[in-house]
Tab-separated table of C-alpha atoms in Angstrom:
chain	number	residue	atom	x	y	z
A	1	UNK	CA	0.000	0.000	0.000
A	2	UNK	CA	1.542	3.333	-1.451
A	3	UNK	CA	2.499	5.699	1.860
A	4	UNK	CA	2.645	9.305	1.840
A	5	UNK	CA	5.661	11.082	2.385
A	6	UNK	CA	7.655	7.866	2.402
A	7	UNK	CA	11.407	7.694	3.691
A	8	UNK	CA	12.180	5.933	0.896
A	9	UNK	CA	10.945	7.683	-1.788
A	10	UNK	CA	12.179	11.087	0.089
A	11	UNK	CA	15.895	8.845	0.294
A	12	UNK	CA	15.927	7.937	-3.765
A	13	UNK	CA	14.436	11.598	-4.491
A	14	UNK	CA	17.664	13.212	-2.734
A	15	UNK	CA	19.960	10.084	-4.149
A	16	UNK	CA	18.687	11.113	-7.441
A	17	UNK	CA	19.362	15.107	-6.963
A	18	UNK	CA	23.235	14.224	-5.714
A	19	UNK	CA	24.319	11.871	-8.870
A	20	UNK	CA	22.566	14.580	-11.315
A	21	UNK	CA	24.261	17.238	-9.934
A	22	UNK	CA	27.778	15.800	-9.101
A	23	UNK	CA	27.383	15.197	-13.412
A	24	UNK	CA	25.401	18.552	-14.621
A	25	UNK	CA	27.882	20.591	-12.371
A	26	UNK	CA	30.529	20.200	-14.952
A	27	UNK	CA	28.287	22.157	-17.795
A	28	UNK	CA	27.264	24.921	-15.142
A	29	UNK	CA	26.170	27.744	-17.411
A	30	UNK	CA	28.065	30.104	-14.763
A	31	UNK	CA	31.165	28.596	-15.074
A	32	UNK	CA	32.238	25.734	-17.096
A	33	UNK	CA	30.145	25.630	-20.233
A	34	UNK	CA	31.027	29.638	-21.218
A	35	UNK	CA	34.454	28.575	-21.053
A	36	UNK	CA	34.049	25.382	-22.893
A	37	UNK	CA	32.435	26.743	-25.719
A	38	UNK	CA	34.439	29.961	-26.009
A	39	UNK	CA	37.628	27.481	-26.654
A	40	UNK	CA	35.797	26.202	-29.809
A	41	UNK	CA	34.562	29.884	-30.849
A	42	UNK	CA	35.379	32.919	-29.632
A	43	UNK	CA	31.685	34.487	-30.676
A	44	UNK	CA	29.817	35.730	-27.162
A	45	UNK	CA	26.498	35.693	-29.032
A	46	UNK	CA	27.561	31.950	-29.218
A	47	UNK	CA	28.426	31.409	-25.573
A	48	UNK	CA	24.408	33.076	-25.127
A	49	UNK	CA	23.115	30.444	-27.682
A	50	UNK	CA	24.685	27.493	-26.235
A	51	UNK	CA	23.762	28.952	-22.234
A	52	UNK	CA	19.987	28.667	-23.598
A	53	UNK	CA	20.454	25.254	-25.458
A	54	UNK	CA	21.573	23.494	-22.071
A	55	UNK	CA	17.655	24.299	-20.490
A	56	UNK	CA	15.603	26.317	-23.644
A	57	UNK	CA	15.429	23.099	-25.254
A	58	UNK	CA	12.373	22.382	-22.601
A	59	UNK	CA	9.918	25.068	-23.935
A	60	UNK	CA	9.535	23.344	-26.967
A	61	UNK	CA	7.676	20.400	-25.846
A	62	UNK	CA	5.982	20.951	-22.205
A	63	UNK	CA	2.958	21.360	-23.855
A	64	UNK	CA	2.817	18.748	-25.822
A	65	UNK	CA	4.018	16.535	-22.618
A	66	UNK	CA	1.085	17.671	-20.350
A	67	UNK	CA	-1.740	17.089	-23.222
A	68	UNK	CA	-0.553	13.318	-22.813
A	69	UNK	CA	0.394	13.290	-19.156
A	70	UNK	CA	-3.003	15.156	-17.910
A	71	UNK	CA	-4.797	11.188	-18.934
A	72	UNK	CA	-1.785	9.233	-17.174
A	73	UNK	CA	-2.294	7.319	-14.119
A	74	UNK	CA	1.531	6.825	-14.026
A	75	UNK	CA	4.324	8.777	-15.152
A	76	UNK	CA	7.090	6.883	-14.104
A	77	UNK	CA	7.432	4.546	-16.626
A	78	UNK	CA	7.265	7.581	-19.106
A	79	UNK	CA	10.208	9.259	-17.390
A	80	UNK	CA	12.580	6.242	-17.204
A	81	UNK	CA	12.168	7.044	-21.478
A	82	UNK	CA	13.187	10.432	-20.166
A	83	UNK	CA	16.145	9.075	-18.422
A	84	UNK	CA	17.480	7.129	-21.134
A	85	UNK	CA	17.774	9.841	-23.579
A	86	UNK	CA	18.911	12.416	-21.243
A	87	UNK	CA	22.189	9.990	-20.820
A	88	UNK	CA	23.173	9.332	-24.230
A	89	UNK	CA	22.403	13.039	-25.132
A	90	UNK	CA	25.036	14.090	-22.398
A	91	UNK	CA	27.033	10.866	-23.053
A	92	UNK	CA	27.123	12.498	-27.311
A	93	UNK	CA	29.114	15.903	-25.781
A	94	UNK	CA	32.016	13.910	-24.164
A	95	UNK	CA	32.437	11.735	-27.200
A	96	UNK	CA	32.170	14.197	-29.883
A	97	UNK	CA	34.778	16.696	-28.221
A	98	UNK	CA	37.101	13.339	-27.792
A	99	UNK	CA	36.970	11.983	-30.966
A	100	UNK	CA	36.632	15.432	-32.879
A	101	UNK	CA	37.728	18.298	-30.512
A	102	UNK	CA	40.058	20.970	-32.372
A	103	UNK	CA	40.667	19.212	-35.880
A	104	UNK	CA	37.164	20.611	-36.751
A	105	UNK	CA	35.921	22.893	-34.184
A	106	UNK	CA	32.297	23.719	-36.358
A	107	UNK	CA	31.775	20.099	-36.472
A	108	UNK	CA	32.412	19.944	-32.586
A	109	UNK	CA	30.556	22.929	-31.727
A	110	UNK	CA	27.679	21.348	-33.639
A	111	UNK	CA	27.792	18.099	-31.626
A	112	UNK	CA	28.082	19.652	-28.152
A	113	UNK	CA	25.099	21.888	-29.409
A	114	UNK	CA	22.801	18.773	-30.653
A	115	UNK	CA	24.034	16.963	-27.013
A	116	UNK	CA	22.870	19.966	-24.980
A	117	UNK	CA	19.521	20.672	-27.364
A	118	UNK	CA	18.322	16.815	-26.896
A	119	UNK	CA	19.833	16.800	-22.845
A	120	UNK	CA	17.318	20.183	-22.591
A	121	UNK	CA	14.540	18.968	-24.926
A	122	UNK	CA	13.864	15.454	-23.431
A	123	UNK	CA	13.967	17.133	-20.126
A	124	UNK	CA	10.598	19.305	-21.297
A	125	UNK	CA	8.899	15.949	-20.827
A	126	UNK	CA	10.777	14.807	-17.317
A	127	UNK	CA	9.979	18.248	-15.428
A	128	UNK	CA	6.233	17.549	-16.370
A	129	UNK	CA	6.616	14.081	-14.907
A	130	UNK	CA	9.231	14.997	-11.782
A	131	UNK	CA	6.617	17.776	-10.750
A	132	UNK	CA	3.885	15.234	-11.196
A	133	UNK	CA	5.705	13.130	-8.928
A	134	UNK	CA	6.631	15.814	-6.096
A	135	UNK	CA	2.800	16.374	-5.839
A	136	UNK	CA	1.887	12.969	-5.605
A	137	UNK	CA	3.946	11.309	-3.418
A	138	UNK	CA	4.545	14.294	-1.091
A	139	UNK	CA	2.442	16.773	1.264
A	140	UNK	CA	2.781	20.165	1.367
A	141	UNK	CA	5.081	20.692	4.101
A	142	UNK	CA	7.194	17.563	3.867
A	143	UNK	CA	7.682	18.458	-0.190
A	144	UNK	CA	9.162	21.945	1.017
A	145	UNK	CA	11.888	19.967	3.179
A	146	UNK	CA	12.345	17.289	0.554
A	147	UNK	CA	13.047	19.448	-2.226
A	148	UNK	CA	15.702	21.507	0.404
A	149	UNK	CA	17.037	18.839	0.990
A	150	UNK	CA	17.700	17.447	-2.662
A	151	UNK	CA	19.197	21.227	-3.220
A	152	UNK	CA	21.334	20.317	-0.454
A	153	UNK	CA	22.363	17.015	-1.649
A	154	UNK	CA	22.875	18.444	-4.966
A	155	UNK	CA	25.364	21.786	-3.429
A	156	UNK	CA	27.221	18.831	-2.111
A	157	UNK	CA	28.012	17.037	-4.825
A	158	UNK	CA	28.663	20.114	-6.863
A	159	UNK	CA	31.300	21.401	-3.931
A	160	UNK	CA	32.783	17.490	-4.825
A	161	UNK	CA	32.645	18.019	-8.801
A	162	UNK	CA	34.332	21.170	-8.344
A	163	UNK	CA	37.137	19.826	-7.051
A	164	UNK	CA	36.814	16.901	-9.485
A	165	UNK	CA	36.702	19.351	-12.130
A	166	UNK	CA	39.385	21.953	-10.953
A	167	UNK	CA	41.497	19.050	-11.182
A	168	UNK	CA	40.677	17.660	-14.817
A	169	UNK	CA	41.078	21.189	-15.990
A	170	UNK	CA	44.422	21.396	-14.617
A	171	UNK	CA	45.747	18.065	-15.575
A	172	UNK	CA	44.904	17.880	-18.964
A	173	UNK	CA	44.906	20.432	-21.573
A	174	UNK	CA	41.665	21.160	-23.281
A	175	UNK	CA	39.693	20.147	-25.591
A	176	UNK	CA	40.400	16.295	-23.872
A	177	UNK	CA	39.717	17.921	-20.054
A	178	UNK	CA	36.169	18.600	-21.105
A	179	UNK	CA	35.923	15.338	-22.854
A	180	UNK	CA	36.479	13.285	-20.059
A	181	UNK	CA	34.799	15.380	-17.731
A	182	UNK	CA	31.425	14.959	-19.974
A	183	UNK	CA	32.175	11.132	-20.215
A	184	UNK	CA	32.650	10.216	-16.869
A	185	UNK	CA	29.689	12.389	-15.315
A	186	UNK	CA	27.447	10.790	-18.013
A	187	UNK	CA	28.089	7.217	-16.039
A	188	UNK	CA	27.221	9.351	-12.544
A	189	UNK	CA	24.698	10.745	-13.859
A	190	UNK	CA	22.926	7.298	-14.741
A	191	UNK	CA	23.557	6.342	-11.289
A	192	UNK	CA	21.202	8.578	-10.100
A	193	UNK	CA	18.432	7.965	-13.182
A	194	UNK	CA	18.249	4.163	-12.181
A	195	UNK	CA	18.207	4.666	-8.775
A	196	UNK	CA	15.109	7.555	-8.564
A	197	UNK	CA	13.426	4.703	-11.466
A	198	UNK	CA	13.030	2.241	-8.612
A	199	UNK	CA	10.681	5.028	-6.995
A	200	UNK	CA	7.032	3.879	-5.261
A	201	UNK	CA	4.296	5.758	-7.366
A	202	UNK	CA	0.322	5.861	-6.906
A	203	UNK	CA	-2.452	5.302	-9.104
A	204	UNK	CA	-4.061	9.161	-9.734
A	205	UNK	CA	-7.398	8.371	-10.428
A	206	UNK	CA	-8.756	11.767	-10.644
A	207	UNK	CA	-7.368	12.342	-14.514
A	208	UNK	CA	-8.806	14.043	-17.292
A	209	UNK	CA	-9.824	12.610	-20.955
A	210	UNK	CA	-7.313	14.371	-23.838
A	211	UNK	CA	-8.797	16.534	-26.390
A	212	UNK	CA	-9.270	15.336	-29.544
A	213	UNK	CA	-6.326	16.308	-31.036
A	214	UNK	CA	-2.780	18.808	-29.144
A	215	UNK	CA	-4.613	22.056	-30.786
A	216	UNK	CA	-7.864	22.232	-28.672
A	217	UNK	CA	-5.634	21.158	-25.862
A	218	UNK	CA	-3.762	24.535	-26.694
A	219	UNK	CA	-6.806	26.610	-27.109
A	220	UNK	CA	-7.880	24.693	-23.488
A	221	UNK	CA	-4.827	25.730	-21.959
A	222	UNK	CA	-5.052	29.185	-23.193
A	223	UNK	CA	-8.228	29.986	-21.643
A	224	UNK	CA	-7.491	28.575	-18.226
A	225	UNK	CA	-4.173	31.405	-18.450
A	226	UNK	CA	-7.014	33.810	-19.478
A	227	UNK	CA	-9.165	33.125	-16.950
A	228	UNK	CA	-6.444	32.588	-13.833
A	229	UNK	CA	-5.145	35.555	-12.818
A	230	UNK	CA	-3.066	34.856	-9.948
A	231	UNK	CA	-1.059	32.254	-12.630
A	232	UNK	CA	-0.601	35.081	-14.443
A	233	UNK	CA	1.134	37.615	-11.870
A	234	UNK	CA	3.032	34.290	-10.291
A	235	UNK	CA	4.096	33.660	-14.165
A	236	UNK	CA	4.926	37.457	-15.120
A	237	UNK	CA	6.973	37.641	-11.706
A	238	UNK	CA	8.956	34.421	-12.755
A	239	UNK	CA	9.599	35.447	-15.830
A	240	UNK	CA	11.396	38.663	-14.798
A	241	UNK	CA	13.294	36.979	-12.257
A	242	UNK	CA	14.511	35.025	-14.725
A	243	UNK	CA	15.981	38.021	-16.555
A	244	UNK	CA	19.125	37.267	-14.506
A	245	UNK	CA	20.378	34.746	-17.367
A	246	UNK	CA	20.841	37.725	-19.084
A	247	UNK	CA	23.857	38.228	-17.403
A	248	UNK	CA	24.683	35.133	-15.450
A	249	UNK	CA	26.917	33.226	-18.395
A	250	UNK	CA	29.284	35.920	-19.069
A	251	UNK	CA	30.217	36.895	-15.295
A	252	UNK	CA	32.707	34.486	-15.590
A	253	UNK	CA	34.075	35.600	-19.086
A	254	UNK	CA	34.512	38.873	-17.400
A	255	UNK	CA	36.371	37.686	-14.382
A	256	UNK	CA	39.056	35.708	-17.436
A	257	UNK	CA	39.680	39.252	-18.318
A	258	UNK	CA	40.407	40.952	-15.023
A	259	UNK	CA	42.420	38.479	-13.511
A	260	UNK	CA	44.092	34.948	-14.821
A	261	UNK	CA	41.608	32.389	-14.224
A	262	UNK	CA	43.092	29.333	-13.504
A	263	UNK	CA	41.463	25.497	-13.774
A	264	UNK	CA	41.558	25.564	-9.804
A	265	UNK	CA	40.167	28.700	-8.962
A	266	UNK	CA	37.658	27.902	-11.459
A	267	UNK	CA	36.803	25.013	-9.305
A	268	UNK	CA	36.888	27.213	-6.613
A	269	UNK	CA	33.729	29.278	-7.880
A	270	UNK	CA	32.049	26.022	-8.247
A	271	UNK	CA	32.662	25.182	-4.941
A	272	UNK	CA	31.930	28.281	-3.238
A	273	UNK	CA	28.773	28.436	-5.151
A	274	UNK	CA	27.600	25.632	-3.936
A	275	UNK	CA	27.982	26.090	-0.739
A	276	UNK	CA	25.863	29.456	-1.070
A	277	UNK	CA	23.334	26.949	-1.904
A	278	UNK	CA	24.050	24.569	1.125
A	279	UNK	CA	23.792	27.302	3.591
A	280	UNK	CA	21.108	28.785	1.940
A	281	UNK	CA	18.956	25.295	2.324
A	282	UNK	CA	20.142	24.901	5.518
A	283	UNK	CA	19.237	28.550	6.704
A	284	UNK	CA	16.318	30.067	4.837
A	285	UNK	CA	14.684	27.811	2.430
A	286	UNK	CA	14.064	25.082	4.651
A	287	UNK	CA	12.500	27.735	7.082
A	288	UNK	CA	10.278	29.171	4.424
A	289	UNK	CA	6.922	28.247	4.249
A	290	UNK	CA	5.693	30.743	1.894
A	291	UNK	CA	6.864	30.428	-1.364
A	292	UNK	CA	5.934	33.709	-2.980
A	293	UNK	CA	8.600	35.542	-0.068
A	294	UNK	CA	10.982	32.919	-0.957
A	295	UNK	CA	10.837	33.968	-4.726
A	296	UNK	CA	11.115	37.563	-3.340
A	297	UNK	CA	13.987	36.668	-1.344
A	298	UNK	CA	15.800	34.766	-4.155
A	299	UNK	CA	15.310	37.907	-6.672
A	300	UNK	CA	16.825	40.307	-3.903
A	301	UNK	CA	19.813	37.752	-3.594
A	302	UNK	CA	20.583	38.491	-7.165
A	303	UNK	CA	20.044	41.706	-7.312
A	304	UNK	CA	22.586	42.276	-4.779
A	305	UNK	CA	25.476	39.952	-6.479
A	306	UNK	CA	25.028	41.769	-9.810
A	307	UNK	CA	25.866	44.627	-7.608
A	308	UNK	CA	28.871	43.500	-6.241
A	309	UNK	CA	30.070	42.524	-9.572
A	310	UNK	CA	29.270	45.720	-11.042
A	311	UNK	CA	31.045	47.250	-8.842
A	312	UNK	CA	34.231	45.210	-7.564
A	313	UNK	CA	36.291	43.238	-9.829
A	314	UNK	CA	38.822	41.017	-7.478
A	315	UNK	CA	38.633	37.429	-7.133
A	316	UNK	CA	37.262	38.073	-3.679
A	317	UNK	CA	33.978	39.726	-5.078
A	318	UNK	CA	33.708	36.987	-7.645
A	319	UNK	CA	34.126	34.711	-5.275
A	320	UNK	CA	31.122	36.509	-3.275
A	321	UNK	CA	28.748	37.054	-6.368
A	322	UNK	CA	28.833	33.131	-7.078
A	323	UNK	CA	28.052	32.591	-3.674
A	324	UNK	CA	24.849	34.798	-3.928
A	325	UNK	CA	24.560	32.919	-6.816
A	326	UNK	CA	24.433	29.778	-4.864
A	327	UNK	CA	21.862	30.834	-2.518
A	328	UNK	CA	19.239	32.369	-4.771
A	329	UNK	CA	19.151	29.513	-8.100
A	330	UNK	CA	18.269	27.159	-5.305
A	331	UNK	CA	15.768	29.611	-3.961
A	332	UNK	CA	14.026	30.159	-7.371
A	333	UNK	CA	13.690	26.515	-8.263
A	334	UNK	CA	12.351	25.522	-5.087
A	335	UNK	CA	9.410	28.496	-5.363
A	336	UNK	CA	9.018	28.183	-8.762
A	337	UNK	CA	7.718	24.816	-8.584
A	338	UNK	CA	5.927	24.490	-4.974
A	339	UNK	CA	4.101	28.187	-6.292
A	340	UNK	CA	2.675	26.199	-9.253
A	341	UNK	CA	1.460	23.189	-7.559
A	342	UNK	CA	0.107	25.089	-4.977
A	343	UNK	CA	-2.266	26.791	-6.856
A	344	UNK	CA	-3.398	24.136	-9.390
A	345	UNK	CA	-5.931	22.004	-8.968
A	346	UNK	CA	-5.148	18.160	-9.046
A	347	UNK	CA	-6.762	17.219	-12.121
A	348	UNK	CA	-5.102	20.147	-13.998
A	349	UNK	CA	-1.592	20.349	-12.310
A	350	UNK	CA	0.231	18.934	-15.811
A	351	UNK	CA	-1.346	21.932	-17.585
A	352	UNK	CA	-0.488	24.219	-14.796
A	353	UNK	CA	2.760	23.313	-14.980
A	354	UNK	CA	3.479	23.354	-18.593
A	355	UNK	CA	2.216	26.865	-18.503
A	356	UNK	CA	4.012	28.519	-16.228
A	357	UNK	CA	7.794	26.539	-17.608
A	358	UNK	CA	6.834	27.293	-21.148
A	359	UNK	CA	5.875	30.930	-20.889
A	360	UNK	CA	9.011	31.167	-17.741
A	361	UNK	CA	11.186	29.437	-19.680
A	362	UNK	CA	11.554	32.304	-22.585
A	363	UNK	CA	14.216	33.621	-19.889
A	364	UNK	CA	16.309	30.965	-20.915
A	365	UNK	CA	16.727	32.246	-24.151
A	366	UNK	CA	17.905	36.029	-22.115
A	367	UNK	CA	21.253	35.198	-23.028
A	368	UNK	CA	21.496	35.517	-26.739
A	369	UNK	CA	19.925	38.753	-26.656
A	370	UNK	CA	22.527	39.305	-23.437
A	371	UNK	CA	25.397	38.241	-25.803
A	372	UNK	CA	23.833	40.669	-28.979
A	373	UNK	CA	24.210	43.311	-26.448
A	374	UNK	CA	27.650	42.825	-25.249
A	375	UNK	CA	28.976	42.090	-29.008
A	376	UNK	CA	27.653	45.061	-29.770
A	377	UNK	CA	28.103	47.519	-26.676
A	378	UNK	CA	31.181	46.223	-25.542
A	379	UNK	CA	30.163	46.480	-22.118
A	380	UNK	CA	29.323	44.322	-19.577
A	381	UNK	CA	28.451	47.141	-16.980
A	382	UNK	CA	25.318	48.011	-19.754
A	383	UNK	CA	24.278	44.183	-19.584
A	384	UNK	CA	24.929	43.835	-15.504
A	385	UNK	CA	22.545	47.318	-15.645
A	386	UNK	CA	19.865	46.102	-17.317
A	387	UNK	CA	19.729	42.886	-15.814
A	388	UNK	CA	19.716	44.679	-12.350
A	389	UNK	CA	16.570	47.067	-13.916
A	390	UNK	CA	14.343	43.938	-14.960
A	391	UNK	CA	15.419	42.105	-11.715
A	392	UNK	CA	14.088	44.868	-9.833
A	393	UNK	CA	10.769	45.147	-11.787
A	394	UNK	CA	10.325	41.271	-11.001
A	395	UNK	CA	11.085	41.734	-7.347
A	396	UNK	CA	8.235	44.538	-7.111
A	397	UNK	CA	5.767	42.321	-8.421
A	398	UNK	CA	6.822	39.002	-6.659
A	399	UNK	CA	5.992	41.202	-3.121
A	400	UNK	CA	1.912	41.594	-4.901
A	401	UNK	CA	1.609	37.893	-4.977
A	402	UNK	CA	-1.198	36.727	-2.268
């Protein structure tokens, strides 16, 4: 008989969070990834476009995933699929920059870009089903600590592939450090995929028939956004919070060219950005209870380390802004997803969902029109600016959420 709130299923949900993380850690859009792909082109409105690939690849088909998953009892066996592409997508990256890496660096670039597209757009599917699951098999209160506590399973694996990767980077020159570093997190990663698979899932009986055919589900879904206003705010508020991936990816470009960045202190930014998001678990979002001043809290966080790094350049400040950093990304994806399920009603929670990620998820895509701007400007105080100007617009309208 299925129990709420099970140990278990709380012990393979935070299992699950440490292997992902101790693999996804490497491609950190903060850190790593700029870095990687600037080695294979030296274009920033290509570092933006291949930020957004790594999680844009989602908005395509969340839609399309809740039209089928609003009818499904079960959604595990669904997102095992999920799984399974997720690892040979990521799996593709390693190989390609092993067996390709600088002898053709379009032909690379186009691999790592097809790897991260299909890693982001099978995962469109698997947050409709993870969120599914969160709401099934936990209660409110215990799916606030669960979900801190996968955050803070997750900082500390990332604090362990920072050091992992701090060393790769400095023992091996690159392209081959970021080869092996995708290869061998692509076997951790599966770790945790077969381990959160075993999970104990209920029947949901209270389901609704599909449309007839994905458009009326669209037209559907367009009139319950019409009609909900409080989705609307929540999703507006989000959004603009979001605006901080205008910036985020080339913080660390702009560090390379104020002091020499080295494979270890790179690591080191990793680390320390992780344990923003430890303490941050430990100390506020675990203590939080209302998730629209936890999204409020989160967009202040950020606010204040595009400050700091608009105003202080030393690998001190740095070393402060990706702690902020830490902190708040954990912040946002907690309340992003608890603020959804709270206010959707069981039978429509997969359309809920999809929603607010599709129409959120356009933030992901802040980058390329981050990178236009810095190509263009050639400043990154004008980018840090206006991501500080939308942040603050989102932060006024998270505080009129009820």
């Amino acid at each position: 008989m299925f129990k709420l709130d099970n140990p278990a299923n709380n012990l393979k949900n935070i299992t699950h969070a440490f292997f992902l993380s101790l693999a996804i850690t490497i491609a950190e859009p903060s850190t790593i990834l700029p870095l990687m792909v600037h080695h294979f082109s030296e274009s920033l409105i290509i570092v933006g476009i291949f930020a957004s690939l790594l999680r844009g690849g989602a908005i395509v088909v969340q839609l399309y995933a809740a039209f089928h998953a609003q009818a499904y009892k079960r959604v595990l066996p669904y997102l095992r699929k999920v799984f399974f592409f997720r690892f040979l997508s990521w799996l593709l990256i390693g190989v390609s920059i092993y067996v390709i890496g600088d002898s053709h660096k379009s032909i690379t670039l186009f691999f790592i870009g097809l790897g991260l597209f299909f890693f982001s757009f099978t995962a469109g599917f698997g947050a409709i089903y993870f969120k599914e699951l969160q709401a099934k098999l936990f209660s409110k209160s215990y799916r606030g600590k669960t979900m801190a506590n996968r955050q803070i399973a997750g900082s500390i694996a990332s604090i362990i592939s920072g050091g992992m990767t701090g060393y790769v980077l400095s023992a091996f020159t690159a392209p081959l450090n970021y080869a092996y570093l995708f290869i061998v997190s692509s076997g951790l990663m599966a770790i945790g995929f077969i381990v959160f698979s075993t999970i104990e899932e209920p029947v949901k009986n209270n389901v609704l028939s599909k449309e007839k055919h994905f458009g009326l589900f669209i037209q559907n879904a367009l009139k319950l956004l019409k009609k909900d206003k409080r989705l609307q705010r929540q999703i507006t508020a989000i959004l603009l919070g979001n605006s901080y991936f205008l910036a985020m990816p080339f913080v660390i470009l702009n560090a390379n060219n104020s002091f020499h960045l080295t494979g270890w202190m790179l690591g080191g930014f990793i680390t320390v950005q992780m344990l923003g998001s430890i303490i941050g678990s430990i100390f506020l979002w675990r203590k939080i209870d209302h998730y629209e001043k936890m999204l409020s809290l989160s967009i202040f966080l950020m606010i204040a380390a595009f400050c700091v790094v608009l105003l202080c350049h030393s690998a001190w400040c740095y070393g402060l802004v990706f702690f902020l950093f830490g902190i708040a990304l954990d912040g946002f994806n907690i309340s992003g997803m608890n603020l959804v399920i709270e206010i959707a009603p069981e039978e429509k929670r997969p359309i809920y969902t999809a929603l607010q990620s599709n129409i959120t998820s356009l933030g992901l895509f802040f980058p390329i029109i981050g990178g236009t701007i810095l190509k263009f400007s050639g400043s990154y105080e004008i980018v840090y600016i206006l991501t500080i100007l939308l942040l603050g617009l989102g932060l006024w309208l998270s505080q009129r959420l009820r």
